[in-house]
Coordinates of C-alpha atoms in Angstrom, one line a residue:
M203 CA 0.0 0.0 0.0
G204 CA 1.2 3.5 -0.8
R205 CA 1.9 6.0 1.9
A206 CA -0.7 8.6 2.8
P207 CA 0.0 12.1 1.4
T208 CA 1.5 14.5 3.8
E209 CA 1.2 18.3 3.9
P210 CA 4.0 20.0 1.9
P211 CA 6.6 21.8 4.1
A212 CA 6.3 25.5 4.7
R213 CA 8.5 27.7 2.6
P214 CA 10.7 30.6 3.8
R215 CA 8.7 33.8 4.5
I216 CA 7.9 36.1 1.5
S217 CA 7.4 39.8 2.2
E218 CA 4.0 39.9 0.4
T219 CA 0.9 40.0 2.7
I220 CA -2.4 38.6 1.5
G221 CA -5.7 39.1 3.1
V222 CA -8.3 36.3 2.7
L223 CA -11.8 37.6 3.3
G224 CA -14.1 34.8 4.4
A225 CA -13.2 32.2 7.1
G226 CA -15.4 29.4 5.9
V227 CA -13.9 26.1 4.8
W228 CA -12.7 27.4 1.4
G229 CA -11.3 30.7 2.6
T230 CA -9.5 28.9 5.4
A231 CA -8.1 26.3 3.1
L232 CA -6.7 29.0 0.7
A233 CA -5.3 30.9 3.7
I234 CA -3.5 27.8 4.9
V235 CA -2.0 27.2 1.4
L236 CA -0.9 30.8 1.0
A237 CA 0.8 30.8 4.5
R238 CA 2.4 27.4 3.7
L239 CA 3.9 29.0 0.6
G240 CA 5.7 31.5 2.8
R241 CA 3.4 34.5 2.7
R242 CA 2.0 36.5 5.6
V243 CA -1.7 35.8 5.5
L244 CA -4.5 37.7 7.3
L245 CA -7.7 35.5 7.5
W246 CA -10.7 37.7 8.1
G247 CA -14.2 36.8 9.3
S248 CA -17.0 39.0 10.5
D249 CA -17.9 36.8 13.6
E250 CA -15.6 38.0 16.3
A251 CA -16.3 35.1 18.6
R252 CA -15.6 32.5 15.9
M253 CA -12.4 34.3 14.8
A254 CA -11.2 34.3 18.4
R255 CA -11.8 30.6 18.6
L256 CA -9.9 30.0 15.4
A257 CA -7.0 32.1 16.8
H258 CA -7.0 30.1 20.0
E259 CA -7.3 26.6 18.5
R260 CA -5.2 27.3 15.3
V261 CA -7.3 24.7 13.4
H262 CA -10.7 24.8 11.7
T263 CA -12.0 21.9 13.7
S264 CA -15.4 21.3 12.0
A265 CA -14.3 21.3 8.4
L266 CA -10.5 20.8 8.3
P267 CA -9.8 18.7 11.4
G268 CA -6.1 17.9 12.0
I269 CA -4.8 20.6 9.6
R270 CA -2.9 23.0 11.8
F271 CA -2.6 26.7 10.7
P272 CA 1.0 27.6 9.6
D273 CA 2.8 30.2 11.7
G274 CA 2.3 32.8 8.9
L275 CA -1.5 32.6 9.1
E276 CA -2.9 35.4 11.4
I277 CA -6.6 35.6 12.4
E278 CA -8.2 39.0 12.1
S279 CA -11.7 40.4 12.6
D280 CA -10.9 44.0 11.8
L281 CA -11.6 44.4 8.1
K282 CA -10.0 47.9 8.0
R283 CA -6.8 46.6 9.4
V284 CA -6.7 43.8 6.8
C285 CA -7.3 46.1 3.9
Q286 CA -4.7 48.6 5.1
T287 CA -2.1 45.9 5.7
A288 CA -2.5 43.5 2.8
D289 CA -0.8 43.9 -0.6
G290 CA -3.5 41.7 -2.1
L291 CA -7.0 40.6 -1.2
L292 CA -8.7 37.3 -2.0
L293 CA -12.4 37.1 -1.3
A294 CA -13.8 33.7 -0.4
V295 CA -17.2 34.7 0.9
P296 CA -20.5 33.1 -0.2
S297 CA -22.0 34.7 -3.3
G298 CA -24.9 36.1 -1.2
A299 CA -22.3 38.2 0.8
F300 CA -20.1 39.2 -2.1
R301 CA -21.7 42.6 -2.9
T302 CA -21.8 43.6 0.8
V303 CA -18.1 42.7 1.5
L304 CA -16.9 44.2 -1.8
R305 CA -18.7 47.4 -1.0
A306 CA -17.2 47.5 2.5
V307 CA -13.7 46.8 1.1
G308 CA -13.8 49.6 -1.6
P309 CA -13.1 52.7 0.6
L310 CA -10.7 50.8 2.8
C311 CA -8.1 49.5 0.4
D312 CA -5.5 51.3 -1.7
D313 CA -6.0 51.7 -5.4
Q314 CA -2.9 49.6 -6.0
T315 CA -4.2 46.6 -3.9
T316 CA -4.7 43.5 -6.1
L317 CA -8.1 42.0 -5.5
A318 CA -9.5 38.7 -6.7
W319 CA -12.2 36.3 -5.6
A320 CA -12.7 32.6 -5.2
T321 CA -16.5 32.7 -4.9
K322 CA -18.7 30.8 -7.3
G323 CA -22.3 31.7 -8.1
L324 CA -24.6 34.4 -9.3
E325 CA -26.1 37.3 -7.3
S326 CA -29.4 36.3 -5.7
G327 CA -32.3 38.2 -7.3
S328 CA -30.4 39.8 -10.2
H329 CA -28.6 36.7 -11.6
K330 CA -25.6 39.0 -12.2
R331 CA -22.2 37.5 -12.5
L332 CA -19.8 38.6 -9.7
S333 CA -17.6 40.4 -12.2
E334 CA -20.7 42.5 -13.1
I335 CA -21.0 43.5 -9.4
H336 CA -17.3 44.2 -9.3
A337 CA -17.6 46.5 -12.3
E338 CA -20.4 48.5 -10.5
I339 CA -18.4 48.9 -7.3
R340 CA -14.9 49.1 -8.6
P341 CA -15.2 50.5 -12.1
G342 CA -12.1 50.3 -14.2
R343 CA -10.4 47.8 -12.0
P344 CA -9.5 44.3 -13.3
A345 CA -12.0 41.5 -12.6
T346 CA -10.1 38.4 -11.4
V347 CA -11.5 35.1 -10.3
L348 CA -9.9 31.9 -9.0
T349 CA -11.8 28.8 -10.0
G350 CA -11.6 25.2 -11.0
P351 CA -12.1 21.7 -9.6
S352 CA -11.1 21.9 -6.0
F353 CA -12.4 20.5 -2.7
A354 CA -11.2 22.7 0.2
R355 CA -10.2 19.7 2.3
E356 CA -7.9 18.3 -0.3
V357 CA -6.3 21.7 -1.1
A358 CA -5.6 22.3 2.6
A359 CA -4.2 18.8 2.9
G360 CA -1.7 19.6 0.2
L361 CA -3.1 17.1 -2.4
P362 CA -2.3 17.9 -6.1
T363 CA -4.8 20.3 -7.6
A364 CA -5.0 22.4 -10.7
L365 CA -6.9 25.7 -10.8
T366 CA -7.5 28.7 -13.1
V367 CA -7.1 32.4 -12.5
A368 CA -9.2 34.3 -15.0
S369 CA -8.8 38.0 -15.4
D370 CA -9.4 40.7 -18.0
D371 CA -5.9 41.9 -17.2
P372 CA -3.1 39.4 -17.9
A373 CA -0.7 41.0 -15.4
T374 CA -3.3 40.7 -12.6
A375 CA -4.0 37.1 -13.6
E376 CA -0.3 36.3 -13.3
T377 CA 0.1 38.2 -10.0
V378 CA -2.8 36.2 -8.4
A379 CA -1.5 33.0 -9.9
S380 CA 1.9 33.6 -8.4
W381 CA 0.4 33.8 -4.9
L382 CA -0.7 30.2 -5.0
R383 CA 1.6 28.3 -7.3
G384 CA 3.5 25.6 -5.4
E385 CA 4.8 22.1 -5.6
R386 CA 1.3 20.6 -5.5
L387 CA -0.9 23.4 -6.7
R388 CA -0.8 24.1 -10.5
I389 CA -2.3 27.4 -11.5
Y390 CA -3.3 28.3 -15.1
T391 CA -4.3 31.7 -16.3
S392 CA -7.1 32.8 -18.7
D393 CA -8.6 36.0 -20.0
D394 CA -12.2 34.6 -20.1
V395 CA -13.8 35.8 -16.9
I396 CA -17.3 35.2 -18.1
G397 CA -16.7 31.6 -19.1
A398 CA -14.9 30.9 -15.8
E399 CA -17.8 32.4 -13.8
I400 CA -20.5 30.6 -15.7
G401 CA -18.7 27.3 -15.3
G402 CA -18.4 27.8 -11.6
A403 CA -22.0 28.6 -11.1
V404 CA -23.7 26.1 -13.4
K405 CA -21.7 23.1 -12.2
N406 CA -23.1 23.4 -8.7
V407 CA -26.7 23.1 -10.0
L408 CA -25.8 20.0 -12.1
A409 CA -24.1 18.4 -9.1
I410 CA -27.5 18.6 -7.3
A411 CA -29.0 16.8 -10.3
A412 CA -26.3 14.1 -10.2
G413 CA -26.9 13.6 -6.5
I414 CA -30.6 13.2 -7.1
S415 CA -29.9 10.6 -9.9
D416 CA -27.6 8.6 -7.7
G417 CA -29.9 8.9 -4.7
L418 CA -32.7 7.4 -6.7
G419 CA -30.4 4.5 -7.5
F420 CA -30.3 5.2 -11.3
G421 CA -26.6 4.0 -11.6
A422 CA -23.5 5.0 -13.4
N423 CA -25.0 5.0 -16.9
A424 CA -27.5 7.7 -15.9
R425 CA -24.9 9.7 -14.1
A426 CA -22.7 9.8 -17.2
A427 CA -25.6 10.8 -19.4
L428 CA -26.6 13.5 -17.0
I429 CA -23.0 15.0 -16.8
T430 CA -22.7 14.9 -20.6
R431 CA -26.1 16.6 -21.2
G432 CA -25.4 19.0 -18.3
L433 CA -22.2 20.0 -20.0
A434 CA -24.3 20.8 -23.1
E435 CA -26.4 23.1 -21.0
L436 CA -23.3 24.8 -19.5
L437 CA -21.9 25.4 -23.0
R438 CA -25.2 26.8 -24.3
L439 CA -25.5 29.3 -21.5
G440 CA -21.8 30.2 -21.3
I441 CA -21.5 31.0 -25.0
A442 CA -24.8 32.9 -25.0
V443 CA -23.6 35.3 -22.4
G444 CA -20.1 35.8 -23.8
G445 CA -18.0 32.9 -22.6
R446 CA -15.8 30.8 -24.8
S447 CA -16.2 27.1 -25.4
E448 CA -12.5 26.3 -24.7
T449 CA -12.9 27.7 -21.2
L450 CA -16.1 25.7 -20.6
M451 CA -14.3 22.6 -21.8
G452 CA -11.4 23.3 -19.4
L453 CA -10.8 23.2 -15.6
S454 CA -13.4 25.8 -14.7
G455 CA -16.1 24.1 -16.8
V456 CA -16.0 20.4 -17.4
G457 CA -13.2 19.8 -14.8
D458 CA -15.2 21.4 -12.0
L459 CA -18.4 19.7 -13.3
A460 CA -16.9 16.2 -13.2
L461 CA -15.5 16.8 -9.7
T462 CA -18.7 18.1 -8.1
C463 CA -21.0 15.5 -9.8
T464 CA -19.0 12.4 -8.8
D465 CA -17.6 12.8 -5.3
D466 CA -19.5 13.1 -2.0
L467 CA -17.2 15.8 -0.7
S468 CA -19.4 18.0 -2.8
R469 CA -22.0 19.6 -0.6
N470 CA -24.2 20.2 -3.7
R471 CA -24.1 16.5 -4.6
R472 CA -25.0 15.6 -1.1
V473 CA -28.0 17.9 -1.2
G474 CA -29.2 16.0 -4.3
L475 CA -28.6 12.6 -2.6
A476 CA -30.6 13.7 0.5
L477 CA -33.5 15.2 -1.6
A478 CA -33.8 11.9 -3.4
R479 CA -34.2 10.1 0.0
G480 CA -37.1 12.3 0.9
R481 CA -35.4 14.9 3.2
S482 CA -36.6 18.5 3.2
L483 CA -34.3 21.2 1.9
G484 CA -34.4 23.1 5.1
D485 CA -33.3 20.0 7.1
I486 CA -30.5 19.3 4.7
I487 CA -29.1 22.8 4.8
G488 CA -29.3 22.9 8.5
E489 CA -27.5 19.6 8.9
L490 CA -24.7 20.6 6.5
G491 CA -24.2 23.9 8.4
Q492 CA -22.4 25.6 5.5
A493 CA -23.4 27.5 2.4
V494 CA -24.5 25.4 -0.5
E495 CA -24.0 27.6 -3.5
G496 CA -25.9 25.3 -5.9
V497 CA -29.3 25.9 -4.2
A498 CA -29.2 29.7 -4.7
S499 CA -27.5 29.2 -8.1
A500 CA -30.3 27.0 -9.3
R501 CA -32.8 29.9 -9.1
E502 CA -30.4 32.4 -10.7
V503 CA -29.1 30.1 -13.4
Y504 CA -32.7 29.2 -14.3
A505 CA -33.6 32.9 -14.5
L506 CA -30.6 33.8 -16.5
A507 CA -31.3 30.9 -19.0
R508 CA -34.9 32.1 -19.4
A509 CA -33.7 35.7 -19.9
S510 CA -31.2 34.5 -22.5
H511 CA -33.7 32.2 -24.2
I512 CA -31.5 29.2 -23.6
D513 CA -33.0 25.7 -23.1
M514 CA -31.6 24.1 -19.9
P515 CA -34.0 21.2 -19.0
I516 CA -31.8 19.6 -16.3
T517 CA -31.4 23.0 -14.6
E518 CA -35.1 23.6 -14.9
Q519 CA -35.9 20.4 -13.1
V520 CA -33.5 21.1 -10.3
Y521 CA -35.2 24.4 -9.9
Q522 CA -38.6 22.8 -9.8
V523 CA -37.5 20.3 -7.1
L524 CA -35.9 22.9 -4.9
F525 CA -38.5 25.7 -5.2
T526 CA -41.8 24.4 -6.4
G527 CA -42.3 21.2 -4.6
R528 CA -41.8 18.8 -7.5
S529 CA -40.7 15.4 -6.4
P530 CA -37.3 14.1 -7.7
E531 CA -39.2 11.2 -9.3
A532 CA -41.4 13.6 -11.2
A533 CA -38.4 15.7 -12.3
V534 CA -36.7 12.6 -13.8
A535 CA -39.9 11.6 -15.5
A536 CA -40.2 15.0 -17.1
L537 CA -36.6 14.8 -18.4
L538 CA -37.1 11.2 -19.8
S539 CA -40.4 12.2 -21.6
R540 CA -38.8 15.0 -23.6
D541 CA -39.0 14.7 -27.4
P542 CA -36.0 12.9 -28.9
K543 CA -33.3 15.0 -30.6
T544 CA -30.0 14.4 -32.4
E545 CA -27.2 14.5 -29.9
A546 CA -25.5 17.6 -31.5
S547 CA -28.7 19.6 -31.4
G548 CA -28.6 22.6 -29.1
L549 CA -24.9 22.4 -28.2
T550 CA -24.5 26.1 -28.9
P551 CA -27.1 28.9 -28.7

């Protein structure tokens, strides 16, 4: 038997200071990696009592048990102090808090501060991409997103992972990529922010669908078909709103889709599994105790698809199950009863 993977050793300290905004599991994992790579890291969260507990315990006990914080990781609950100290900011808050946090950061940080986000999803109620919100609040500044197939627990444990930094400014993309590149973390860059954002939002909805399929016992054949036809939906919507097919066929599209649809570390997939077993959505979310982006994204992706006149039948059925009371069995029946088509039909808008 092979040896269990071990965390990579910490590197010598680098003078650059990075503020990670959002002390959930993903933000904490990214802060751990950044500190392990030798940077001074300020991990911020708005709950002072929780941040005090993290500072005392030096481990995220509930989500990342056993993974100790490196010495270079500092816990902070003063947003102003983080913004005025950090050379760069990485937002890892839930999509529902993105506008609020970004608006709070605006007047606090220097114009030269590099800012990126690792949040996936669309804004609730407006179905705006996060880069659109960023353009409203920080006009003229580069939009930069970190995305790709990644479970926080594996990233924090130092397991090999490949991610993409997409930005409309190549220099900013390279700067943010340089923060995270390491022996076990490979970072690619892209200039397709729209494609990267759509991939990150839609895959969470499709992961719920995959969980429902598996929870109903439909097997590997059905899962493969669902992922493939889900990818067709992702491509249709992504291209319609300005993304590129090569991005959606890369890490931030099909890569993230494959990960979240097939492994139970995905909270979105676990929601689908529980729905198929008759659990209520409220009970499922309460038990998970963490944000599940696919639930909010289902409403917004469905709305965006309708506004863009894009047919997304799997997404529509996930929306119906989550928000209109349709049973998982009825949703599957609706998909299977659709009129037959050629496989290539509708792959692009």
